[in-house]
Amino acid sequence: MTDTISWRLVTSPDINKQSLTIFYKDKVYTVNNSHIYFKDILHKVEDNDPDFLYLLNLEETLNNSFLKITNNVTITDGKVSYKGQAIDNSLTREILTLVSERSKSLRGMVNFMESLMCSASDIARESLFDWVQTIREVDCSAIQINDDGSFMAYKVCNYNKDAGLIFSKNRGPGIINGVEVNGHLDNSIGNIIELPRFKVLEDRDQACGIGLHCGTYHYAHDTFGNPGNAIIKVKVYPQDVISVPKDHSAEKIRTCKYEVVEFIEEI
């Protein structure tokens, strides 16, 4: 049985200061609202959750220690570094949040970063996670990040229901499972679809251009879906994303590679 946590919160409105005193297992802990995890600690003690101790010490741990997450990603002095270079952006701030929460999503987010840092596209490295966050602000489940760092997106294709064929709306050269083809690309479940990276348009300001397009379910269904089409789910690795076009309410990406993982529905 978990020992009961007693606590007292004192507020000083004139100086906008709060002080929290916690009594737990014959020990007394004091923390004020200058602590970066003060609100989280307060919520923990309100719930009688002893994990408040982890948060209480985490600020000092992050600010005064070296935490190795992977061979490339570390936290030093409260900053996320990749191969020794400190990086401060929306992605690394999210990683720090997940560390503080001891979230199961941390592995996927760090692997997302590992993959993204392998991208040859500066534009993708700078904008891809911002795109993910923007989409999630509207629908937190719209973009799923997997443990291996890949993420799920949606795509609309032509669909021959009688023959059970799912194929790209546009014709052109491409690569299916490592084999070069020319024509409508077979998007059957399990197929890996590619275009040579150098052929995919990197310019974010151009709405339409050469590349493999996918995005949110809303983008696939409402923007390009026509009766008789099919919506499929595809798996994309950040390193294969070339650009995030600014059109279509920023709901799509251009990539050079994806894997077809699921048939979602016929429109």
PDB file of C-alpha atoms in Angstrom:
ATOM      1  CA  MET A   1       0.000   0.000   0.000  1.00  0.00           C
ATOM      2  CA  THR A   2       1.324   3.425  -0.971  1.00  0.00           C
ATOM      3  CA  ASP A   3       2.100   5.721   1.951  1.00  0.00           C
ATOM      4  CA  THR A   4      -0.177   8.723   2.200  1.00  0.00           C
ATOM      5  CA  ILE A   5       1.241  12.001   0.930  1.00  0.00           C
ATOM      6  CA  SER A   6       0.396  15.111   2.935  1.00  0.00           C
ATOM      7  CA  TRP A   7       1.026  18.559   1.556  1.00  0.00           C
ATOM      8  CA  ARG A   8       0.459  22.260   2.076  1.00  0.00           C
ATOM      9  CA  LEU A   9       0.362  24.947  -0.615  1.00  0.00           C
ATOM     10  CA  VAL A  10       1.060  28.556   0.336  1.00  0.00           C
ATOM     11  CA  THR A  11       0.385  31.349  -2.127  1.00  0.00           C
ATOM     12  CA  SER A  12       1.774  34.876  -1.944  1.00  0.00           C
ATOM     13  CA  PRO A  13      -0.276  36.899  -4.447  1.00  0.00           C
ATOM     14  CA  ASP A  14       1.756  40.078  -3.993  1.00  0.00           C
ATOM     15  CA  ILE A  15       4.920  38.472  -5.331  1.00  0.00           C
ATOM     16  CA  ASN A  16       3.232  35.815  -7.499  1.00  0.00           C
ATOM     17  CA  LYS A  17       4.925  33.026  -5.593  1.00  0.00           C
ATOM     18  CA  GLN A  18       3.689  29.627  -4.512  1.00  0.00           C
ATOM     19  CA  SER A  19       5.428  27.290  -2.119  1.00  0.00           C
ATOM     20  CA  LEU A  20       4.560  23.620  -1.770  1.00  0.00           C
ATOM     21  CA  THR A  21       5.553  21.627   1.309  1.00  0.00           C
ATOM     22  CA  ILE A  22       5.243  17.854   1.012  1.00  0.00           C
ATOM     23  CA  PHE A  23       5.301  15.317   3.848  1.00  0.00           C
ATOM     24  CA  TYR A  24       6.084  11.790   2.730  1.00  0.00           C
ATOM     25  CA  LYS A  25       7.636   8.801   4.541  1.00  0.00           C
ATOM     26  CA  ASP A  26       8.854  10.900   7.499  1.00  0.00           C
ATOM     27  CA  LYS A  27      10.568  13.360   5.165  1.00  0.00           C
ATOM     28  CA  VAL A  28       9.716  16.927   4.232  1.00  0.00           C
ATOM     29  CA  TYR A  29      10.193  18.345   0.745  1.00  0.00           C
ATOM     30  CA  THR A  30       9.768  21.979  -0.236  1.00  0.00           C
ATOM     31  CA  VAL A  31       9.465  23.321  -3.764  1.00  0.00           C
ATOM     32  CA  ASN A  32       8.268  26.639  -5.165  1.00  0.00           C
ATOM     33  CA  ASN A  33       6.770  27.628  -8.492  1.00  0.00           C
ATOM     34  CA  SER A  34      10.135  28.551  -9.992  1.00  0.00           C
ATOM     35  CA  HIS A  35      10.670  24.804 -10.479  1.00  0.00           C
ATOM     36  CA  ILE A  36       9.969  23.929 -14.127  1.00  0.00           C
ATOM     37  CA  TYR A  37       7.792  20.961 -13.117  1.00  0.00           C
ATOM     38  CA  PHE A  38       5.974  22.676 -10.226  1.00  0.00           C
ATOM     39  CA  LYS A  39       2.463  22.186 -11.642  1.00  0.00           C
ATOM     40  CA  ASP A  40       3.165  18.553 -12.441  1.00  0.00           C
ATOM     41  CA  ILE A  41       4.491  17.949  -8.933  1.00  0.00           C
ATOM     42  CA  LEU A  42       1.384  19.541  -7.448  1.00  0.00           C
ATOM     43  CA  HIS A  43      -0.846  17.305  -9.561  1.00  0.00           C
ATOM     44  CA  LYS A  44       1.120  14.252  -8.437  1.00  0.00           C
ATOM     45  CA  VAL A  45       0.742  14.996  -4.733  1.00  0.00           C
ATOM     46  CA  GLU A  46      -2.939  15.806  -5.203  1.00  0.00           C
ATOM     47  CA  ASP A  47      -3.290  12.303  -6.655  1.00  0.00           C
ATOM     48  CA  ASN A  48      -1.193  10.770  -3.848  1.00  0.00           C
ATOM     49  CA  ASP A  49       1.328   9.682  -6.484  1.00  0.00           C
ATOM     50  CA  PRO A  50       4.896   9.131  -5.152  1.00  0.00           C
ATOM     51  CA  ASP A  51       6.265   9.821  -8.636  1.00  0.00           C
ATOM     52  CA  PHE A  52       6.407  13.462  -7.513  1.00  0.00           C
ATOM     53  CA  LEU A  53       9.899  12.577  -6.246  1.00  0.00           C
ATOM     54  CA  TYR A  54      11.078  11.842  -9.773  1.00  0.00           C
ATOM     55  CA  LEU A  55       9.849  15.224 -10.998  1.00  0.00           C
ATOM     56  CA  LEU A  56      11.211  16.995  -7.948  1.00  0.00           C
ATOM     57  CA  ASN A  57      14.727  15.827  -8.737  1.00  0.00           C
ATOM     58  CA  LEU A  58      14.427  15.861 -12.508  1.00  0.00           C
ATOM     59  CA  GLU A  59      15.196  19.550 -13.033  1.00  0.00           C
ATOM     60  CA  GLU A  60      18.488  19.177 -11.169  1.00  0.00           C
ATOM     61  CA  THR A  61      19.187  15.882 -12.930  1.00  0.00           C
ATOM     62  CA  LEU A  62      18.665  17.396 -16.376  1.00  0.00           C
ATOM     63  CA  ASN A  63      20.548  20.587 -15.605  1.00  0.00           C
ATOM     64  CA  ASN A  64      23.551  18.971 -13.972  1.00  0.00           C
ATOM     65  CA  SER A  65      24.007  15.619 -15.602  1.00  0.00           C
ATOM     66  CA  PHE A  66      24.675  13.743 -18.770  1.00  0.00           C
ATOM     67  CA  LEU A  67      21.840  11.471 -19.900  1.00  0.00           C
ATOM     68  CA  LYS A  68      22.571   9.163 -22.804  1.00  0.00           C
ATOM     69  CA  ILE A  69      19.374   8.228 -24.632  1.00  0.00           C
ATOM     70  CA  THR A  70      20.999   6.711 -27.724  1.00  0.00           C
ATOM     71  CA  ASN A  71      24.515   6.723 -29.131  1.00  0.00           C
ATOM     72  CA  ASN A  72      23.678   9.980 -30.924  1.00  0.00           C
ATOM     73  CA  VAL A  73      21.045  11.653 -28.739  1.00  0.00           C
ATOM     74  CA  THR A  74      21.987  12.872 -25.275  1.00  0.00           C
ATOM     75  CA  ILE A  75      20.788  15.402 -22.714  1.00  0.00           C
ATOM     76  CA  THR A  76      23.534  17.580 -21.299  1.00  0.00           C
ATOM     77  CA  ASP A  77      22.891  20.529 -18.971  1.00  0.00           C
ATOM     78  CA  GLY A  78      19.184  20.411 -19.764  1.00  0.00           C
ATOM     79  CA  LYS A  79      19.673  20.518 -23.538  1.00  0.00           C
ATOM     80  CA  VAL A  80      19.189  17.818 -26.143  1.00  0.00           C
ATOM     81  CA  SER A  81      22.249  17.187 -28.293  1.00  0.00           C
ATOM     82  CA  TYR A  82      22.736  15.188 -31.463  1.00  0.00           C
ATOM     83  CA  LYS A  83      26.269  13.873 -31.910  1.00  0.00           C
ATOM     84  CA  GLY A  84      27.451  16.426 -29.363  1.00  0.00           C
ATOM     85  CA  GLN A  85      25.741  19.448 -30.928  1.00  0.00           C
ATOM     86  CA  ALA A  86      23.038  21.080 -28.799  1.00  0.00           C
ATOM     87  CA  ILE A  87      19.758  21.608 -30.645  1.00  0.00           C
ATOM     88  CA  ASP A  88      16.858  23.736 -29.449  1.00  0.00           C
ATOM     89  CA  ASN A  89      13.694  23.370 -31.503  1.00  0.00           C
ATOM     90  CA  SER A  90      10.140  22.088 -31.165  1.00  0.00           C
ATOM     91  CA  LEU A  91      11.280  18.468 -31.483  1.00  0.00           C
ATOM     92  CA  THR A  92      13.979  18.602 -28.799  1.00  0.00           C
ATOM     93  CA  ARG A  93      11.624  20.475 -26.443  1.00  0.00           C
ATOM     94  CA  GLU A  94       9.087  17.702 -26.952  1.00  0.00           C
ATOM     95  CA  ILE A  95      11.757  15.125 -26.097  1.00  0.00           C
ATOM     96  CA  LEU A  96      12.511  16.955 -22.837  1.00  0.00           C
ATOM     97  CA  THR A  97       8.807  16.939 -22.004  1.00  0.00           C
ATOM     98  CA  LEU A  98       8.540  13.217 -22.672  1.00  0.00           C
ATOM     99  CA  VAL A  99      11.597  12.584 -20.473  1.00  0.00           C
ATOM    100  CA  SER A 100       9.964  14.521 -17.644  1.00  0.00           C
ATOM    101  CA  GLU A 101       6.766  12.507 -18.038  1.00  0.00           C
ATOM    102  CA  ARG A 102       8.612   9.213 -18.371  1.00  0.00           C
ATOM    103  CA  SER A 103       6.386   8.739 -21.381  1.00  0.00           C
ATOM    104  CA  LYS A 104       6.335   5.529 -23.392  1.00  0.00           C
ATOM    105  CA  SER A 105       6.352   7.770 -26.467  1.00  0.00           C
ATOM    106  CA  LEU A 106       9.964   8.812 -25.801  1.00  0.00           C
ATOM    107  CA  ARG A 107      11.515   5.933 -27.761  1.00  0.00           C
ATOM    108  CA  GLY A 108       9.520   6.731 -30.883  1.00  0.00           C
ATOM    109  CA  MET A 109      10.226  10.461 -30.662  1.00  0.00           C
ATOM    110  CA  VAL A 110      13.978   9.952 -30.247  1.00  0.00           C
ATOM    111  CA  ASN A 111      14.021   7.507 -33.169  1.00  0.00           C
ATOM    112  CA  PHE A 112      12.018  10.083 -35.150  1.00  0.00           C
ATOM    113  CA  MET A 113      14.807  12.569 -34.439  1.00  0.00           C
ATOM    114  CA  GLU A 114      17.502  10.039 -35.346  1.00  0.00           C
ATOM    115  CA  SER A 115      15.839   9.419 -38.704  1.00  0.00           C
ATOM    116  CA  LEU A 116      15.151  13.101 -39.363  1.00  0.00           C
ATOM    117  CA  MET A 117      18.774  14.040 -38.740  1.00  0.00           C
ATOM    118  CA  CYS A 118      19.754  11.591 -41.496  1.00  0.00           C
ATOM    119  CA  SER A 119      17.693  13.563 -44.016  1.00  0.00           C
ATOM    120  CA  ALA A 120      19.536  15.260 -46.849  1.00  0.00           C
ATOM    121  CA  SER A 121      16.845  17.965 -46.870  1.00  0.00           C
ATOM    122  CA  ASP A 122      17.504  20.981 -44.664  1.00  0.00           C
ATOM    123  CA  ILE A 123      13.927  22.084 -45.322  1.00  0.00           C
ATOM    124  CA  ALA A 124      12.500  18.821 -44.027  1.00  0.00           C
ATOM    125  CA  ARG A 125      14.707  18.857 -40.927  1.00  0.00           C
ATOM    126  CA  GLU A 126      13.508  22.353 -40.089  1.00  0.00           C
ATOM    127  CA  SER A 127       9.795  21.934 -40.807  1.00  0.00           C
ATOM    128  CA  LEU A 128       8.677  18.314 -40.473  1.00  0.00           C
ATOM    129  CA  PHE A 129       8.067  18.143 -36.716  1.00  0.00           C
ATOM    130  CA  ASP A 130       6.491  21.606 -36.724  1.00  0.00           C
ATOM    131  CA  TRP A 131       4.078  20.149 -39.290  1.00  0.00           C
ATOM    132  CA  VAL A 132       3.371  17.174 -37.011  1.00  0.00           C
ATOM    133  CA  GLN A 133       2.682  19.477 -34.048  1.00  0.00           C
ATOM    134  CA  THR A 134       0.415  21.754 -36.069  1.00  0.00           C
ATOM    135  CA  ILE A 135      -1.655  18.784 -37.222  1.00  0.00           C
ATOM    136  CA  ARG A 136      -1.850  17.365 -33.689  1.00  0.00           C
ATOM    137  CA  GLU A 137      -3.119  20.674 -32.311  1.00  0.00           C
ATOM    138  CA  VAL A 138      -6.242  20.138 -34.427  1.00  0.00           C
ATOM    139  CA  ASP A 139      -6.434  16.359 -33.952  1.00  0.00           C
ATOM    140  CA  CYS A 140      -4.032  14.754 -31.486  1.00  0.00           C
ATOM    141  CA  SER A 141      -4.460  11.344 -33.168  1.00  0.00           C
ATOM    142  CA  ALA A 142      -4.014  12.548 -36.748  1.00  0.00           C
ATOM    143  CA  ILE A 143      -0.310  11.660 -36.999  1.00  0.00           C
ATOM    144  CA  GLN A 144       0.877   8.484 -35.277  1.00  0.00           C
ATOM    145  CA  ILE A 145       4.609   8.178 -34.518  1.00  0.00           C
ATOM    146  CA  ASN A 146       5.784   4.584 -34.185  1.00  0.00           C
ATOM    147  CA  ASP A 147       8.450   3.191 -31.841  1.00  0.00           C
ATOM    148  CA  ASP A 148      10.907   2.903 -34.737  1.00  0.00           C
ATOM    149  CA  GLY A 149      10.567   6.638 -35.494  1.00  0.00           C
ATOM    150  CA  SER A 150       8.431   6.245 -38.594  1.00  0.00           C
ATOM    151  CA  PHE A 151       4.993   7.834 -38.771  1.00  0.00           C
ATOM    152  CA  MET A 152       1.686   6.963 -40.379  1.00  0.00           C
ATOM    153  CA  ALA A 153       0.059   9.058 -43.081  1.00  0.00           C
ATOM    154  CA  TYR A 154      -2.791   8.642 -45.549  1.00  0.00           C
ATOM    155  CA  LYS A 155      -2.959   8.580 -49.323  1.00  0.00           C
ATOM    156  CA  VAL A 156      -5.742   8.371 -51.901  1.00  0.00           C
ATOM    157  CA  CYS A 157      -5.356   5.991 -54.842  1.00  0.00           C
ATOM    158  CA  ASN A 158      -7.329   4.691 -57.776  1.00  0.00           C
ATOM    159  CA  TYR A 159      -9.151   1.495 -56.907  1.00  0.00           C
ATOM    160  CA  ASN A 160     -10.363  -1.374 -59.098  1.00  0.00           C
ATOM    161  CA  LYS A 161     -12.552  -3.195 -56.616  1.00  0.00           C
ATOM    162  CA  ASP A 162     -13.384  -6.117 -58.911  1.00  0.00           C
ATOM    163  CA  ALA A 163      -9.720  -6.845 -59.589  1.00  0.00           C
ATOM    164  CA  GLY A 164      -8.605  -5.862 -56.093  1.00  0.00           C
ATOM    165  CA  LEU A 165      -6.074  -3.392 -57.494  1.00  0.00           C
ATOM    166  CA  ILE A 166      -4.892  -0.229 -55.748  1.00  0.00           C
ATOM    167  CA  PHE A 167      -2.711   2.018 -57.890  1.00  0.00           C
ATOM    168  CA  SER A 168      -1.442   5.585 -58.065  1.00  0.00           C
ATOM    169  CA  LYS A 169      -3.654   8.272 -59.544  1.00  0.00           C
ATOM    170  CA  ASN A 170      -0.830   9.574 -61.736  1.00  0.00           C
ATOM    171  CA  ARG A 171       1.307   7.705 -64.217  1.00  0.00           C
ATOM    172  CA  GLY A 172       5.052   7.928 -64.310  1.00  0.00           C
ATOM    173  CA  PRO A 173       8.313   6.211 -63.533  1.00  0.00           C
ATOM    174  CA  GLY A 174       8.830   4.880 -60.046  1.00  0.00           C
ATOM    175  CA  ILE A 175      10.293   2.023 -58.039  1.00  0.00           C
ATOM    176  CA  ILE A 176       8.238  -0.774 -56.477  1.00  0.00           C
ATOM    177  CA  ASN A 177      10.022  -3.107 -54.080  1.00  0.00           C
ATOM    178  CA  GLY A 178      13.329  -2.157 -55.657  1.00  0.00           C
ATOM    179  CA  VAL A 179      12.183  -2.682 -59.272  1.00  0.00           C
ATOM    180  CA  GLU A 180      11.903   0.249 -61.685  1.00  0.00           C
ATOM    181  CA  VAL A 181       8.512   0.543 -63.383  1.00  0.00           C
ATOM    182  CA  ASN A 182       6.719   3.069 -65.590  1.00  0.00           C
ATOM    183  CA  GLY A 183       2.992   3.629 -65.321  1.00  0.00           C
ATOM    184  CA  HIS A 184       0.445   3.622 -62.518  1.00  0.00           C
ATOM    185  CA  LEU A 185       2.272   2.392 -59.414  1.00  0.00           C
ATOM    186  CA  ASP A 186       0.894  -0.688 -57.657  1.00  0.00           C
ATOM    187  CA  ASN A 187       0.028   0.345 -54.093  1.00  0.00           C
ATOM    188  CA  SER A 188      -0.906  -3.104 -52.828  1.00  0.00           C
ATOM    189  CA  ILE A 189      -0.464  -3.739 -49.105  1.00  0.00           C
ATOM    190  CA  GLY A 190       3.185  -4.405 -48.272  1.00  0.00           C
ATOM    191  CA  ASN A 191       4.626  -2.695 -51.331  1.00  0.00           C
ATOM    192  CA  ILE A 192       7.425  -0.157 -50.864  1.00  0.00           C
ATOM    193  CA  ILE A 193       7.032   2.727 -53.291  1.00  0.00           C
ATOM    194  CA  GLU A 194       9.956   5.000 -54.156  1.00  0.00           C
ATOM    195  CA  LEU A 195      11.086   7.833 -56.374  1.00  0.00           C
ATOM    196  CA  PRO A 196      14.723   8.873 -56.782  1.00  0.00           C
ATOM    197  CA  ARG A 197      15.325  11.482 -54.105  1.00  0.00           C
ATOM    198  CA  PHE A 198      16.756  14.056 -56.521  1.00  0.00           C
ATOM    199  CA  LYS A 199      13.534  14.041 -58.537  1.00  0.00           C
ATOM    200  CA  VAL A 200      11.279  15.075 -55.647  1.00  0.00           C
ATOM    201  CA  LEU A 201      10.562  18.810 -55.454  1.00  0.00           C
ATOM    202  CA  GLU A 202      11.989  20.385 -52.294  1.00  0.00           C
ATOM    203  CA  ASP A 203      10.483  23.874 -52.659  1.00  0.00           C
ATOM    204  CA  ARG A 204       7.806  24.375 -49.977  1.00  0.00           C
ATOM    205  CA  ASP A 205       6.296  27.344 -51.817  1.00  0.00           C
ATOM    206  CA  GLN A 206       5.282  25.233 -54.803  1.00  0.00           C
ATOM    207  CA  ALA A 207       1.992  23.533 -54.047  1.00  0.00           C
ATOM    208  CA  CYS A 208       2.200  20.861 -56.696  1.00  0.00           C
ATOM    209  CA  GLY A 209       5.319  19.122 -57.860  1.00  0.00           C
ATOM    210  CA  ILE A 210       6.996  15.789 -58.421  1.00  0.00           C
ATOM    211  CA  GLY A 211       7.002  13.543 -55.379  1.00  0.00           C
ATOM    212  CA  LEU A 212       5.058  10.926 -53.478  1.00  0.00           C
ATOM    213  CA  HIS A 213       2.289  12.787 -51.686  1.00  0.00           C
ATOM    214  CA  CYS A 214       0.571  11.743 -48.481  1.00  0.00           C
ATOM    215  CA  GLY A 215      -0.766  13.457 -45.387  1.00  0.00           C
ATOM    216  CA  THR A 216      -3.662  13.537 -42.966  1.00  0.00           C
ATOM    217  CA  TYR A 217      -6.839  11.528 -43.388  1.00  0.00           C
ATOM    218  CA  HIS A 218      -8.700  14.793 -44.013  1.00  0.00           C
ATOM    219  CA  TYR A 219      -6.266  15.701 -46.793  1.00  0.00           C
ATOM    220  CA  ALA A 220      -6.670  12.316 -48.487  1.00  0.00           C
ATOM    221  CA  HIS A 221     -10.428  12.069 -48.138  1.00  0.00           C
ATOM    222  CA  ASP A 222     -11.637  15.607 -48.683  1.00  0.00           C
ATOM    223  CA  THR A 223      -9.024  17.072 -51.013  1.00  0.00           C
ATOM    224  CA  PHE A 224      -8.304  14.342 -53.532  1.00  0.00           C
ATOM    225  CA  GLY A 225     -10.836  11.615 -52.850  1.00  0.00           C
ATOM    226  CA  ASN A 226     -13.395  10.881 -55.532  1.00  0.00           C
ATOM    227  CA  PRO A 227     -16.076   8.185 -55.613  1.00  0.00           C
ATOM    228  CA  GLY A 228     -14.445   4.859 -56.444  1.00  0.00           C
ATOM    229  CA  ASN A 229     -11.067   5.841 -54.984  1.00  0.00           C
ATOM    230  CA  ALA A 230      -9.432   4.135 -52.014  1.00  0.00           C
ATOM    231  CA  ILE A 231      -7.695   5.586 -48.977  1.00  0.00           C
ATOM    232  CA  ILE A 232      -4.634   3.695 -47.788  1.00  0.00           C
ATOM    233  CA  LYS A 233      -2.363   4.122 -44.781  1.00  0.00           C
ATOM    234  CA  VAL A 234       1.353   4.397 -45.452  1.00  0.00           C
ATOM    235  CA  LYS A 235       4.440   4.323 -43.238  1.00  0.00           C
ATOM    236  CA  VAL A 236       7.019   7.052 -43.797  1.00  0.00           C
ATOM    237  CA  TYR A 237      10.442   7.560 -42.224  1.00  0.00           C
ATOM    238  CA  PRO A 238      11.404  11.202 -41.534  1.00  0.00           C
ATOM    239  CA  GLN A 239      14.670  10.821 -43.447  1.00  0.00           C
ATOM    240  CA  ASP A 240      12.652  10.201 -46.625  1.00  0.00           C
ATOM    241  CA  VAL A 241      10.530  13.375 -46.380  1.00  0.00           C
ATOM    242  CA  ILE A 242      11.692  16.002 -48.840  1.00  0.00           C
ATOM    243  CA  SER A 243       9.343  18.927 -48.170  1.00  0.00           C
ATOM    244  CA  VAL A 244       6.184  20.108 -46.430  1.00  0.00           C
ATOM    245  CA  PRO A 245       4.272  22.192 -48.999  1.00  0.00           C
ATOM    246  CA  LYS A 246       2.473  25.226 -47.603  1.00  0.00           C
ATOM    247  CA  ASP A 247      -0.751  24.540 -49.541  1.00  0.00           C
ATOM    248  CA  HIS A 248      -3.765  22.443 -48.474  1.00  0.00           C
ATOM    249  CA  SER A 249      -3.609  23.943 -44.983  1.00  0.00           C
ATOM    250  CA  ALA A 250      -0.201  22.268 -44.614  1.00  0.00           C
ATOM    251  CA  GLU A 251      -1.796  18.837 -44.370  1.00  0.00           C
ATOM    252  CA  LYS A 252       0.450  16.994 -46.821  1.00  0.00           C
ATOM    253  CA  ILE A 253       4.094  16.141 -47.367  1.00  0.00           C
ATOM    254  CA  ARG A 254       6.256  15.162 -50.322  1.00  0.00           C
ATOM    255  CA  THR A 255       8.385  12.118 -49.736  1.00  0.00           C
ATOM    256  CA  CYS A 256      10.596   9.875 -51.832  1.00  0.00           C
ATOM    257  CA  LYS A 257       9.578   6.617 -50.162  1.00  0.00           C
ATOM    258  CA  TYR A 258       6.779   4.967 -48.225  1.00  0.00           C
ATOM    259  CA  GLU A 259       5.439   1.522 -47.384  1.00  0.00           C
ATOM    260  CA  VAL A 260       1.790   0.665 -47.890  1.00  0.00           C
ATOM    261  CA  VAL A 261       0.567  -0.839 -44.619  1.00  0.00           C
ATOM    262  CA  GLU A 262      -3.235  -0.836 -44.629  1.00  0.00           C
ATOM    263  CA  PHE A 263      -6.339  -0.464 -46.779  1.00  0.00           C
ATOM    264  CA  ILE A 264      -8.569   2.008 -44.956  1.00  0.00           C
ATOM    265  CA  GLU A 265     -11.708   2.388 -47.055  1.00  0.00           C
ATOM    266  CA  GLU A 266     -13.304   2.873 -50.414  1.00  0.00           C
ATOM    267  CA  ILE A 267     -14.690   6.347 -50.946  1.00  0.00           C
TER     268      ILE A 267
END
